[in-house]
C-alpha positions as protocol buffer text, in pm:
chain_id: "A"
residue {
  index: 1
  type: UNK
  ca { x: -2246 y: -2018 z: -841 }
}
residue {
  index: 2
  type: UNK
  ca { x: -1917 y: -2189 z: -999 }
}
residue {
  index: 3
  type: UNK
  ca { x: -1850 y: -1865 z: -1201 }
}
residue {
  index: 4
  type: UNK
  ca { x: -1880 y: -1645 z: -877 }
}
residue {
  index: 5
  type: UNK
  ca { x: -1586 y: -1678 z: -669 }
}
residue {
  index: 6
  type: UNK
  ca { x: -1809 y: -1623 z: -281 }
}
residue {
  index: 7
  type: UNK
  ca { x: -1534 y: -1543 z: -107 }
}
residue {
  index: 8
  type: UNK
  ca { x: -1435 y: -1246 z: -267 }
}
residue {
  index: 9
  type: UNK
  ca { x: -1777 y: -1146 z: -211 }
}
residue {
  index: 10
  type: UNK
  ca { x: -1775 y: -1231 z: 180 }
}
residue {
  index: 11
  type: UNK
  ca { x: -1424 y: -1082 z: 199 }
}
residue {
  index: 12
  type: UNK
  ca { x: -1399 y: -825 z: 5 }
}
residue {
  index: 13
  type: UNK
  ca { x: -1743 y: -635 z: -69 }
}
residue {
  index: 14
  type: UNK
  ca { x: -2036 y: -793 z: 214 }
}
residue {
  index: 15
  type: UNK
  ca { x: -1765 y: -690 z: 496 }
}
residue {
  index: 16
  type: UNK
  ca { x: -1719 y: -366 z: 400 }
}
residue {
  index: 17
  type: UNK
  ca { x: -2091 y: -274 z: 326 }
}
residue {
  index: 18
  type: UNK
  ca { x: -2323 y: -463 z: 541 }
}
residue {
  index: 19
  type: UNK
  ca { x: -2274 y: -399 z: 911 }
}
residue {
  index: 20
  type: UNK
  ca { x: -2110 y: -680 z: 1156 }
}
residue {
  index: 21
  type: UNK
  ca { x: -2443 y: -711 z: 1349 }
}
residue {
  index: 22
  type: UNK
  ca { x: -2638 y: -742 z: 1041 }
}
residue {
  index: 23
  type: UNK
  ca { x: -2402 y: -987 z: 895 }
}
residue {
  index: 24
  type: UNK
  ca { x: -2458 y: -1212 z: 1261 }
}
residue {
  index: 25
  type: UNK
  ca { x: -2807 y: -1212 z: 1210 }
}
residue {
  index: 26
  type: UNK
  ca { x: -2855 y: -1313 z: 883 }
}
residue {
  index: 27
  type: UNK
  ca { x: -2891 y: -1679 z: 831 }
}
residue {
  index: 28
  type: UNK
  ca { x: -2935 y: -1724 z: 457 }
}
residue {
  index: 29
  type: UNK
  ca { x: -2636 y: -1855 z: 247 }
}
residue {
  index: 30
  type: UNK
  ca { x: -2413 y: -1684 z: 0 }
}
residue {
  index: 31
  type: UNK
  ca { x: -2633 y: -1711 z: -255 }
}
residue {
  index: 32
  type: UNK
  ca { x: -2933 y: -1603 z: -131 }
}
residue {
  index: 33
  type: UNK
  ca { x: -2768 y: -1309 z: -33 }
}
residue {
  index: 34
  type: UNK
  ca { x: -2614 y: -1233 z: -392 }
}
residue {
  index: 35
  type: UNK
  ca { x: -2981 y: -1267 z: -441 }
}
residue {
  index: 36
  type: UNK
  ca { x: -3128 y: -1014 z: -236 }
}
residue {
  index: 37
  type: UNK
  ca { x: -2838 y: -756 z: -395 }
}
residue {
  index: 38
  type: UNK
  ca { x: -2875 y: -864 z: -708 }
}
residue {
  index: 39
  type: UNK
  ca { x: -2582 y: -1009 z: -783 }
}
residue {
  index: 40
  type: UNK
  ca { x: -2711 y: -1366 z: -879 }
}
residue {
  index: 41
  type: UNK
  ca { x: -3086 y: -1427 z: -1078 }
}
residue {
  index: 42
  type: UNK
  ca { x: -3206 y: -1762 z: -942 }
}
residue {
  index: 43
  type: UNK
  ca { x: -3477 y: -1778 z: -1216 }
}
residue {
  index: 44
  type: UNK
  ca { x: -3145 y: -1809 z: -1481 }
}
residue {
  index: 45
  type: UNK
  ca { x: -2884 y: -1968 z: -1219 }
}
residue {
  index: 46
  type: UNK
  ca { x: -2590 y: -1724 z: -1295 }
}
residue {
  index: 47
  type: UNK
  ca { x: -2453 y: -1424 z: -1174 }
}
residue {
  index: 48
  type: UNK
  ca { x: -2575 y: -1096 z: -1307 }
}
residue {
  index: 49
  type: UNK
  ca { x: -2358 y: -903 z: -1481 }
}
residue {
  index: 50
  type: UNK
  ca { x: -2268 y: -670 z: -1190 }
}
residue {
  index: 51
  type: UNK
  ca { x: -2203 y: -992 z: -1038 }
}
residue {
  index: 52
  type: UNK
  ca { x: -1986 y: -1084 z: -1250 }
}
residue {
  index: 53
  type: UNK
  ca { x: -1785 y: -787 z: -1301 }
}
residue {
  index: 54
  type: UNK
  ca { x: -1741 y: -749 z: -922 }
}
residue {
  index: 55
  type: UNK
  ca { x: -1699 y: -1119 z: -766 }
}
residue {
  index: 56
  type: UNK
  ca { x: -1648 y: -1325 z: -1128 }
}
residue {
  index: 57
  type: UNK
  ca { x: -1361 y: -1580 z: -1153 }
}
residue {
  index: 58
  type: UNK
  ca { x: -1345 y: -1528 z: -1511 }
}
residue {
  index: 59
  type: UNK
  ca { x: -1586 y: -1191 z: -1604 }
}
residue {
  index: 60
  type: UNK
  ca { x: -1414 y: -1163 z: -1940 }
}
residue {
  index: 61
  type: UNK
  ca { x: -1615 y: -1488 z: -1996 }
}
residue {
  index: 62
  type: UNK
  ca { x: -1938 y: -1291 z: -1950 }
}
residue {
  index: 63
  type: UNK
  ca { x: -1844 y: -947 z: -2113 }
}
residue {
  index: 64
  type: UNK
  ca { x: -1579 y: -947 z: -2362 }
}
residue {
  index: 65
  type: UNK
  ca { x: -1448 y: -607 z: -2282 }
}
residue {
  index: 66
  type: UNK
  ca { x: -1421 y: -641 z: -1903 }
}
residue {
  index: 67
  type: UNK
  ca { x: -1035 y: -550 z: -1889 }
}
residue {
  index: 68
  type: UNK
  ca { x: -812 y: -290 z: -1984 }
}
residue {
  index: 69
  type: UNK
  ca { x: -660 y: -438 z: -2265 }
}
residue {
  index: 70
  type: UNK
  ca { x: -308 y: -340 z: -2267 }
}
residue {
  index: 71
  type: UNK
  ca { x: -73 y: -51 z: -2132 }
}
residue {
  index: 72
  type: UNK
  ca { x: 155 y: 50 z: -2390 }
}
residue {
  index: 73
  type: UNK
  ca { x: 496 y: 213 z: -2393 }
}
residue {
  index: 74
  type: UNK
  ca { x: 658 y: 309 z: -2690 }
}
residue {
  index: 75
  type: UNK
  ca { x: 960 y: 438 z: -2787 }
}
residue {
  index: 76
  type: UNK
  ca { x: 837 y: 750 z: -2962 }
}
residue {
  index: 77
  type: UNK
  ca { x: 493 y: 969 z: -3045 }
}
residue {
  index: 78
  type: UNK
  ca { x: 301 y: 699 z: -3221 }
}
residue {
  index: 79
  type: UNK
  ca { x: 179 y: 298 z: -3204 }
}
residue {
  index: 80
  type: UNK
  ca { x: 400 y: 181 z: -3500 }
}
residue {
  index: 81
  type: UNK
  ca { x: 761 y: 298 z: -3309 }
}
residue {
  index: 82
  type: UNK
  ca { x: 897 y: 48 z: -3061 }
}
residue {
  index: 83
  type: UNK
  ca { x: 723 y: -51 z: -2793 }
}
residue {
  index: 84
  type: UNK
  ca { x: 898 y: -81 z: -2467 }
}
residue {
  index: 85
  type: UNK
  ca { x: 654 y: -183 z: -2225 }
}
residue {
  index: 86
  type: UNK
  ca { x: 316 y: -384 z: -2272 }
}
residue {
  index: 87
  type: UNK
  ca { x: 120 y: -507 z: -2044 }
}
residue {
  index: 88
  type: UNK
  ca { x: -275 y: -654 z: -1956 }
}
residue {
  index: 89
  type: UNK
  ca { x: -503 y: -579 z: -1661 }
}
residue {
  index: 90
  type: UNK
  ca { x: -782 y: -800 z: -1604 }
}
residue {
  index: 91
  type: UNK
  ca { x: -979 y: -1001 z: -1362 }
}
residue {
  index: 92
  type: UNK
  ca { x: -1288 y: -949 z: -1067 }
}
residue {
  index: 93
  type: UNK
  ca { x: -1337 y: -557 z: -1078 }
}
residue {
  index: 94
  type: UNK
  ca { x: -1166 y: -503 z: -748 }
}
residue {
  index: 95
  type: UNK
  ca { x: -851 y: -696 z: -834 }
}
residue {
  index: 96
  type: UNK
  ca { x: -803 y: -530 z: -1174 }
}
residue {
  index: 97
  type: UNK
  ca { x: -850 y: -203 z: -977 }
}
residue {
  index: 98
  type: UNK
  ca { x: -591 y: -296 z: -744 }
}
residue {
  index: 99
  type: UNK
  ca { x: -348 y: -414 z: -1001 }
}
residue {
  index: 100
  type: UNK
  ca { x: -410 y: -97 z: -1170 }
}
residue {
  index: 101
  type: UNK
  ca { x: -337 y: 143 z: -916 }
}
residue {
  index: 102
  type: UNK
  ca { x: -5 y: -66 z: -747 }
}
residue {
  index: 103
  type: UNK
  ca { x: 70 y: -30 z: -1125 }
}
residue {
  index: 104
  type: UNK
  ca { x: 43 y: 372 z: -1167 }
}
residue {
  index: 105
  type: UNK
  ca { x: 223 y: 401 z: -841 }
}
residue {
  index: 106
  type: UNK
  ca { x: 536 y: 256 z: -996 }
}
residue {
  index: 107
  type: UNK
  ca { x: 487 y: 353 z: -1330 }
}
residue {
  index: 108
  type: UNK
  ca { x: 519 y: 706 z: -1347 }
}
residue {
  index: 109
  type: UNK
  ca { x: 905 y: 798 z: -1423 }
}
residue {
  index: 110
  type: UNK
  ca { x: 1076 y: 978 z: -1148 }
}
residue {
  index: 111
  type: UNK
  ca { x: 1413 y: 1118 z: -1185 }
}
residue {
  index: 112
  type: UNK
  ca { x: 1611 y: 1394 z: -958 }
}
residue {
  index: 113
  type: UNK
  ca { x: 1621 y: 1762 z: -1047 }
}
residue {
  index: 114
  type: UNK
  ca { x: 1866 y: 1979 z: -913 }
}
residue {
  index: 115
  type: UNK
  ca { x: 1745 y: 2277 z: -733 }
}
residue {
  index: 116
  type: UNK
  ca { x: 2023 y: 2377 z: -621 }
}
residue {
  index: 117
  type: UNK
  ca { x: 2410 y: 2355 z: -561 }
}
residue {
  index: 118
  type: UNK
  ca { x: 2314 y: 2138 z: -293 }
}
residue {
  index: 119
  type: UNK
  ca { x: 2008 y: 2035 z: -302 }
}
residue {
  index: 120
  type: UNK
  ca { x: 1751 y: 1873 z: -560 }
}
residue {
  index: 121
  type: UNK
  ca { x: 1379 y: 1723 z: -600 }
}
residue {
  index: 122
  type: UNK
  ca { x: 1244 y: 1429 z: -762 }
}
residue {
  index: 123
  type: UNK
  ca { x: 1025 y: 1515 z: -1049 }
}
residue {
  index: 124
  type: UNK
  ca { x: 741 y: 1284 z: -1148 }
}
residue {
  index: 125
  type: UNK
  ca { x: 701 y: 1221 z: -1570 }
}
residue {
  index: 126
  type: UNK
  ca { x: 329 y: 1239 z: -1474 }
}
residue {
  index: 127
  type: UNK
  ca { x: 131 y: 1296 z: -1149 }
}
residue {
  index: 128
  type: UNK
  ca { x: 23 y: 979 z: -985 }
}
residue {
  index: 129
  type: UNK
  ca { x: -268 y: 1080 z: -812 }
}
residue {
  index: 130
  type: UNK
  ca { x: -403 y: 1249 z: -1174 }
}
residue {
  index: 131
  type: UNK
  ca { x: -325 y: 881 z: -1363 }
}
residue {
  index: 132
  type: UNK
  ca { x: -462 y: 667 z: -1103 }
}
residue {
  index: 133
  type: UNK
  ca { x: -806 y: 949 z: -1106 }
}
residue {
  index: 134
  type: UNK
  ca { x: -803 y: 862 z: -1472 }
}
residue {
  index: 135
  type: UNK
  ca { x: -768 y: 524 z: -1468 }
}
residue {
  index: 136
  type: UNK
  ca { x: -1019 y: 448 z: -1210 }
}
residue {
  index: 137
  type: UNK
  ca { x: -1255 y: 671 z: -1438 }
}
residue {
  index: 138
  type: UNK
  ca { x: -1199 y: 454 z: -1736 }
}
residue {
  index: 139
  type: UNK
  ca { x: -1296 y: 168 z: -1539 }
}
residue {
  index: 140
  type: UNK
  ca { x: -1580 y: 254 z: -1374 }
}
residue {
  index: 141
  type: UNK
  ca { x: -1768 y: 449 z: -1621 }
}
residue {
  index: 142
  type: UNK
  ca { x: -1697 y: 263 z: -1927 }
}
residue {
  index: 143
  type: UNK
  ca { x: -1993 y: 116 z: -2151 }
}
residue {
  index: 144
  type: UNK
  ca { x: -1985 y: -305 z: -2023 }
}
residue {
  index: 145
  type: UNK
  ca { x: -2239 y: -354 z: -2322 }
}
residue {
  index: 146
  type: UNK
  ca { x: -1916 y: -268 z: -2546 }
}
residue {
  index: 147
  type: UNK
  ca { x: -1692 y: -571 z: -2635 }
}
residue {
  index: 148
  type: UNK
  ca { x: -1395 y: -294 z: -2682 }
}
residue {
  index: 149
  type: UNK
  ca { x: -1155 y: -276 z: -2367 }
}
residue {
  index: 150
  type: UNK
  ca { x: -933 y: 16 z: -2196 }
}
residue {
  index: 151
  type: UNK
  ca { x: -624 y: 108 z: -2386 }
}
residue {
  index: 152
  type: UNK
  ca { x: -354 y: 297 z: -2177 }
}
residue {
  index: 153
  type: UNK
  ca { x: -81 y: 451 z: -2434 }
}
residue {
  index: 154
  type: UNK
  ca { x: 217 y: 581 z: -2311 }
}
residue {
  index: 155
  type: UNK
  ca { x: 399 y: 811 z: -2575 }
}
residue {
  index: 156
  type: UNK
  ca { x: 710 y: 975 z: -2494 }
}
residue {
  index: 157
  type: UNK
  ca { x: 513 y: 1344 z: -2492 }
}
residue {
  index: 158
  type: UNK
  ca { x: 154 y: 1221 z: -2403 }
}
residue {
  index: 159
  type: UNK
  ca { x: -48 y: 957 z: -2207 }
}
residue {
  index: 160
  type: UNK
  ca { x: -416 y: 846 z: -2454 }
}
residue {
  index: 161
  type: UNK
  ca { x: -658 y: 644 z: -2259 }
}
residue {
  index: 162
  type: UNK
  ca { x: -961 y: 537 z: -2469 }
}
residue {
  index: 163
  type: UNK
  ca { x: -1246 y: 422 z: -2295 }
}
residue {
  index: 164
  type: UNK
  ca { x: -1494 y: 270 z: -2485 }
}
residue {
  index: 165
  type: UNK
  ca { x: -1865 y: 414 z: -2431 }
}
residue {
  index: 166
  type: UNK
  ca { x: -2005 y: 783 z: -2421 }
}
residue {
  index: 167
  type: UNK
  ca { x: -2071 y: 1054 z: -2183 }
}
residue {
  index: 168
  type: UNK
  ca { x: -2384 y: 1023 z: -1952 }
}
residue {
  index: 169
  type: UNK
  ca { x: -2755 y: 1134 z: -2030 }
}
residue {
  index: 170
  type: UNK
  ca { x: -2756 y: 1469 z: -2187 }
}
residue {
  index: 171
  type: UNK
  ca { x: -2397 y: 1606 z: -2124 }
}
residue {
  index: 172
  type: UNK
  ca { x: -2232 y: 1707 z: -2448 }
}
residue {
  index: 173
  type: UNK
  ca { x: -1839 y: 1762 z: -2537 }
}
């Protein structure tokens, strides 16, 4: 249990998907009820992997590419100009999720466009809603069994975001 941090798992996932009344009624610890979801295997004493991913206190420990390795900004259309802006997103699932998407929120350039001789909009570089969409894809459907991580590029005409893994059962490009 030292590599599971429980109250991220009381806080954070058991009160938002087990019901209150439930929750009264059950009397087994923490762990036994990582157990019974199958986010700790007694017969090895150590939290599964979706354990780890979603409650770990280090799950980059566990599996190597459990992060989004870096957000780049560079200063043209390719990785060898200058990069402006680099940065790494990591940690429990839900807290690398939430860094992510305070992240995208800000991120996204916004500068005023005149509409008129009195009036103008803001005009986002990219759409917020479509990067965060993105991201949270990345994250949730990548291959764990890969040691590769996320890469978010930022090019002045173009966002790349590699995910590492494949599409699901039998869809094709």
């Amino acid at each position: 249990m030292l590599d599971i941090a429980p109250d991220l798992f009381v806080a954070a996932y058991r009160s938002a998907a087990v019901a209150p009344e439930i929750i009264e009624e059950n009397h087994r610890s923490v762990q036994q009820q990582l157990e019974s979801l199958r986010f700790f295997d007694p017969t090895r004493n150590r939290p599964t992997n979706a354990g780890m991913l979603l409650f770990g206190k280090d799950a980059r420990r566990f599996l190597d590419g459990a992060y989004v390795q870096q957000y780049l900004r560079t200063s043209g259309d390719s990785l060898d100009t200058e990069i402006l802006d680099d940065r790494v997103f990591a940690g429990d699932l839900l807290t690398m999720l939430r860094q992510l998407d305070a992240f995208v929120a800000v991120m996204s350039e916004r500068k005023p466009t005149q509409r008129s001789a009195l009036t103008e909009t803001t005009v986002q570089r990219y759409p917020v809603i479509a990067l965060r969409e993105l991201l949270m894809n990345a994250v949730m459907h990548r291959d764990y069994a890969s040691t590769a991580p996320i890469r978010f590029y930022e090019f002045d005409t173009r966002i790349e975001i590699q995910d590492p893994g494949g599409l699901d059962g039998e869809a094709t490009p």
